[in-house]
């Protein structure tokens, strides 16, 4: 006879002991700094998200999609109109036709796109090259796939890729390389020549390129984003990743996409369909309709360049040394002339004592390399930036 359930209630519960798959992962610096910013009523220029609203037309387009009944599962790779709109945009901007049926998958933000690409192609024992400093999801993604992370530093202070060092890091076990331009945290943008050099380097190999281009529409001073999609040999081996969150001021919607040749996309979708299966329907239909007008993404660089210039002009009177900001919504500054603290201590001090939160660049290195550079996010209302600048000018 089975024991009554009441007998089980008196048994001692035991949670199985786990060996962490990601022992080095803790709470991210972004959450830590945001919490500190709230605690001290600081202006949060730490985490990268806008403090202003998206275009009401985009919200209307999503609401209309809901009312029109787009509320059940969309196709696994994404709603067809959105995939078509993405395909058309890539072709118009970067000159390559990605087939909406076989080459484009809508993802739950770029973050899921990158993880899914890694899980689709990287195996235990492989090596994956990342260029540090790098966005914080890359390393745990590679570790979850059981592979070895091979970190290659971008040149300190200029954050330019060092092709000789990348070349030296390639071994027969290198399965993939992750590249990010426009670059978080440094704000650098790869030149056509840098892309050409990477193209030459990878051409004789079977290395897959994961190209994180989420800031593709934020490039300043008359320059343009160069996508890996533009180079035929790179495009043939690349997952191109982007995010609507960055482009349309809707980071909380978590919708992005991955474009890749059919053979790569086929493997990508095998993982995608058993990971998220698909992404919420009304957002996809709303985004598809909104994309019919290219103005919002074509005008984004001018929108953010004005904020960059406002922020840089305000910082010019301080002892911060401004690093170039060629793209993204991040401005990096050298703190050497302002403080003896290390980057992390300085950011905490700045939040607590001055009321402005920033992010240490060391947080984007596995070994916490400290070059006295911190990052501010200027995706903020002018008034927010002014308040931050008034405080920073006291330095
Ligand atoms: C370089 C980079 N890649 C990917 C992401 C994640 O994008 P999403 O919010 O679409 O997942 C971010 C967000 O900060 C980023 O900076």
PDB file of N, CA and C and ligand atoms in Angstrom, residues 48 108-112 114 135 138 180 184 212 214-215 243 246 251 254-255 330, ligand 1:
ATOM      1  N   UNK A  48      22.869  50.210 -20.468  1.00  0.00           N
ATOM      2  CA  UNK A  48      22.578  50.768 -21.789  1.00  0.00           C
ATOM      3  C   UNK A  48      21.130  50.642 -22.207  1.00  0.00           C
ATOM      4  N   UNK A 108      14.528  36.140 -29.745  1.00  0.00           N
ATOM      5  CA  UNK A 108      14.151  36.880 -28.531  1.00  0.00           C
ATOM      6  C   UNK A 108      15.321  37.776 -28.135  1.00  0.00           C
ATOM      7  N   UNK A 109      15.525  38.816 -28.911  1.00  0.00           N
ATOM      8  CA  UNK A 109      16.657  39.711 -28.712  1.00  0.00           C
ATOM      9  C   UNK A 109      17.922  39.128 -29.331  1.00  0.00           C
ATOM     10  N   UNK A 110      18.938  39.990 -29.419  1.00  0.00           N
ATOM     11  CA  UNK A 110      20.228  39.535 -29.941  1.00  0.00           C
ATOM     12  C   UNK A 110      20.835  38.491 -29.014  1.00  0.00           C
ATOM     13  N   UNK A 111      20.552  38.619 -27.725  1.00  0.00           N
ATOM     14  CA  UNK A 111      21.160  37.713 -26.740  1.00  0.00           C
ATOM     15  C   UNK A 111      20.815  36.261 -27.063  1.00  0.00           C
ATOM     16  N   UNK A 112      19.536  36.002 -27.342  1.00  0.00           N
ATOM     17  CA  UNK A 112      19.164  34.625 -27.696  1.00  0.00           C
ATOM     18  C   UNK A 112      19.760  34.236 -29.040  1.00  0.00           C
ATOM     19  N   UNK A 114      22.620  35.119 -30.287  1.00  0.00           N
ATOM     20  CA  UNK A 114      24.044  34.778 -30.133  1.00  0.00           C
ATOM     21  C   UNK A 114      24.181  33.414 -29.446  1.00  0.00           C
ATOM     22  N   UNK A 135      30.880  42.137 -24.833  1.00  0.00           N
ATOM     23  CA  UNK A 135      29.549  42.036 -24.220  1.00  0.00           C
ATOM     24  C   UNK A 135      29.512  40.788 -23.335  1.00  0.00           C
ATOM     25  N   UNK A 138      28.847  36.649 -24.183  1.00  0.00           N
ATOM     26  CA  UNK A 138      29.606  35.774 -25.092  1.00  0.00           C
ATOM     27  C   UNK A 138      30.308  34.637 -24.337  1.00  0.00           C
ATOM     28  N   UNK A 180      32.142  42.290 -32.707  1.00  0.00           N
ATOM     29  CA  UNK A 180      31.068  43.247 -32.403  1.00  0.00           C
ATOM     30  C   UNK A 180      31.452  44.646 -32.888  1.00  0.00           C
ATOM     31  N   UNK A 184      30.396  47.754 -28.192  1.00  0.00           N
ATOM     32  CA  UNK A 184      30.105  47.974 -26.776  1.00  0.00           C
ATOM     33  C   UNK A 184      31.220  47.287 -25.984  1.00  0.00           C
ATOM     34  N   UNK A 212      28.089  40.494 -34.227  1.00  0.00           N
ATOM     35  CA  UNK A 212      27.104  41.184 -33.400  1.00  0.00           C
ATOM     36  C   UNK A 212      27.038  42.642 -33.851  1.00  0.00           C
ATOM     37  N   UNK A 214      24.382  44.895 -33.297  1.00  0.00           N
ATOM     38  CA  UNK A 214      23.150  45.467 -32.730  1.00  0.00           C
ATOM     39  C   UNK A 214      23.113  46.997 -32.778  1.00  0.00           C
ATOM     40  N   UNK A 215      24.294  47.633 -32.872  1.00  0.00           N
ATOM     41  CA  UNK A 215      24.312  49.105 -32.941  1.00  0.00           C
ATOM     42  C   UNK A 215      24.502  49.591 -34.380  1.00  0.00           C
ATOM     43  N   UNK A 243      19.348  43.770 -33.352  1.00  0.00           N
ATOM     44  CA  UNK A 243      18.319  43.868 -32.314  1.00  0.00           C
ATOM     45  C   UNK A 243      17.407  45.062 -32.551  1.00  0.00           C
ATOM     46  N   UNK A 246      17.592  48.067 -29.714  1.00  0.00           N
ATOM     47  CA  UNK A 246      18.505  49.212 -29.822  1.00  0.00           C
ATOM     48  C   UNK A 246      17.984  50.214 -30.843  1.00  0.00           C
ATOM     49  N   UNK A 251      14.209  48.260 -25.728  1.00  0.00           N
ATOM     50  CA  UNK A 251      15.096  47.172 -25.268  1.00  0.00           C
ATOM     51  C   UNK A 251      14.304  46.095 -24.515  1.00  0.00           C
ATOM     52  N   UNK A 254      12.709  42.773 -26.354  1.00  0.00           N
ATOM     53  CA  UNK A 254      13.552  41.610 -26.648  1.00  0.00           C
ATOM     54  C   UNK A 254      13.173  40.935 -27.968  1.00  0.00           C
ATOM     55  N   UNK A 255      13.271  41.688 -29.036  1.00  0.00           N
ATOM     56  CA  UNK A 255      13.105  41.097 -30.368  1.00  0.00           C
ATOM     57  C   UNK A 255      14.328  41.469 -31.202  1.00  0.00           C
ATOM     58  N   UNK A 330      27.438  54.804 -26.325  1.00  0.00           N
ATOM     59  CA  UNK A 330      28.346  54.804 -25.179  1.00  0.00           C
ATOM     60  C   UNK A 330      29.506  55.770 -25.402  1.00  0.00           C
TER      61      UNK A 330
HETATM   62  C1  LIG B   1      26.978  44.261 -28.016  1.00  0.00           C
HETATM   63  C2  LIG B   1      25.631  43.817 -27.589  1.00  0.00           C
HETATM   64  N1  LIG B   1      25.138  42.668 -28.073  1.00  0.00           N
HETATM   65  C3  LIG B   1      23.926  42.213 -27.726  1.00  0.00           C
HETATM   66  C4  LIG B   1      23.133  42.912 -26.845  1.00  0.00           C
HETATM   67  C5  LIG B   1      21.797  42.353 -26.448  1.00  0.00           C
HETATM   68  O1  LIG B   1      20.764  42.774 -27.251  1.00  0.00           O
HETATM   69  P1  LIG B   1      19.246  42.312 -26.908  1.00  0.00           P
HETATM   70  O2  LIG B   1      18.749  43.210 -25.834  1.00  0.00           O
HETATM   71  O3  LIG B   1      18.531  42.467 -28.208  1.00  0.00           O
HETATM   72  O4  LIG B   1      19.316  40.901 -26.471  1.00  0.00           O
HETATM   73  C6  LIG B   1      23.605  44.113 -26.307  1.00  0.00           C
HETATM   74  C7  LIG B   1      22.787  44.858 -25.330  1.00  0.00           C
HETATM   75  O5  LIG B   1      23.265  45.640 -24.553  1.00  0.00           O
HETATM   76  C8  LIG B   1      24.880  44.572 -26.691  1.00  0.00           C
HETATM   77  O6  LIG B   1      25.389  45.711 -26.192  1.00  0.00           O
END
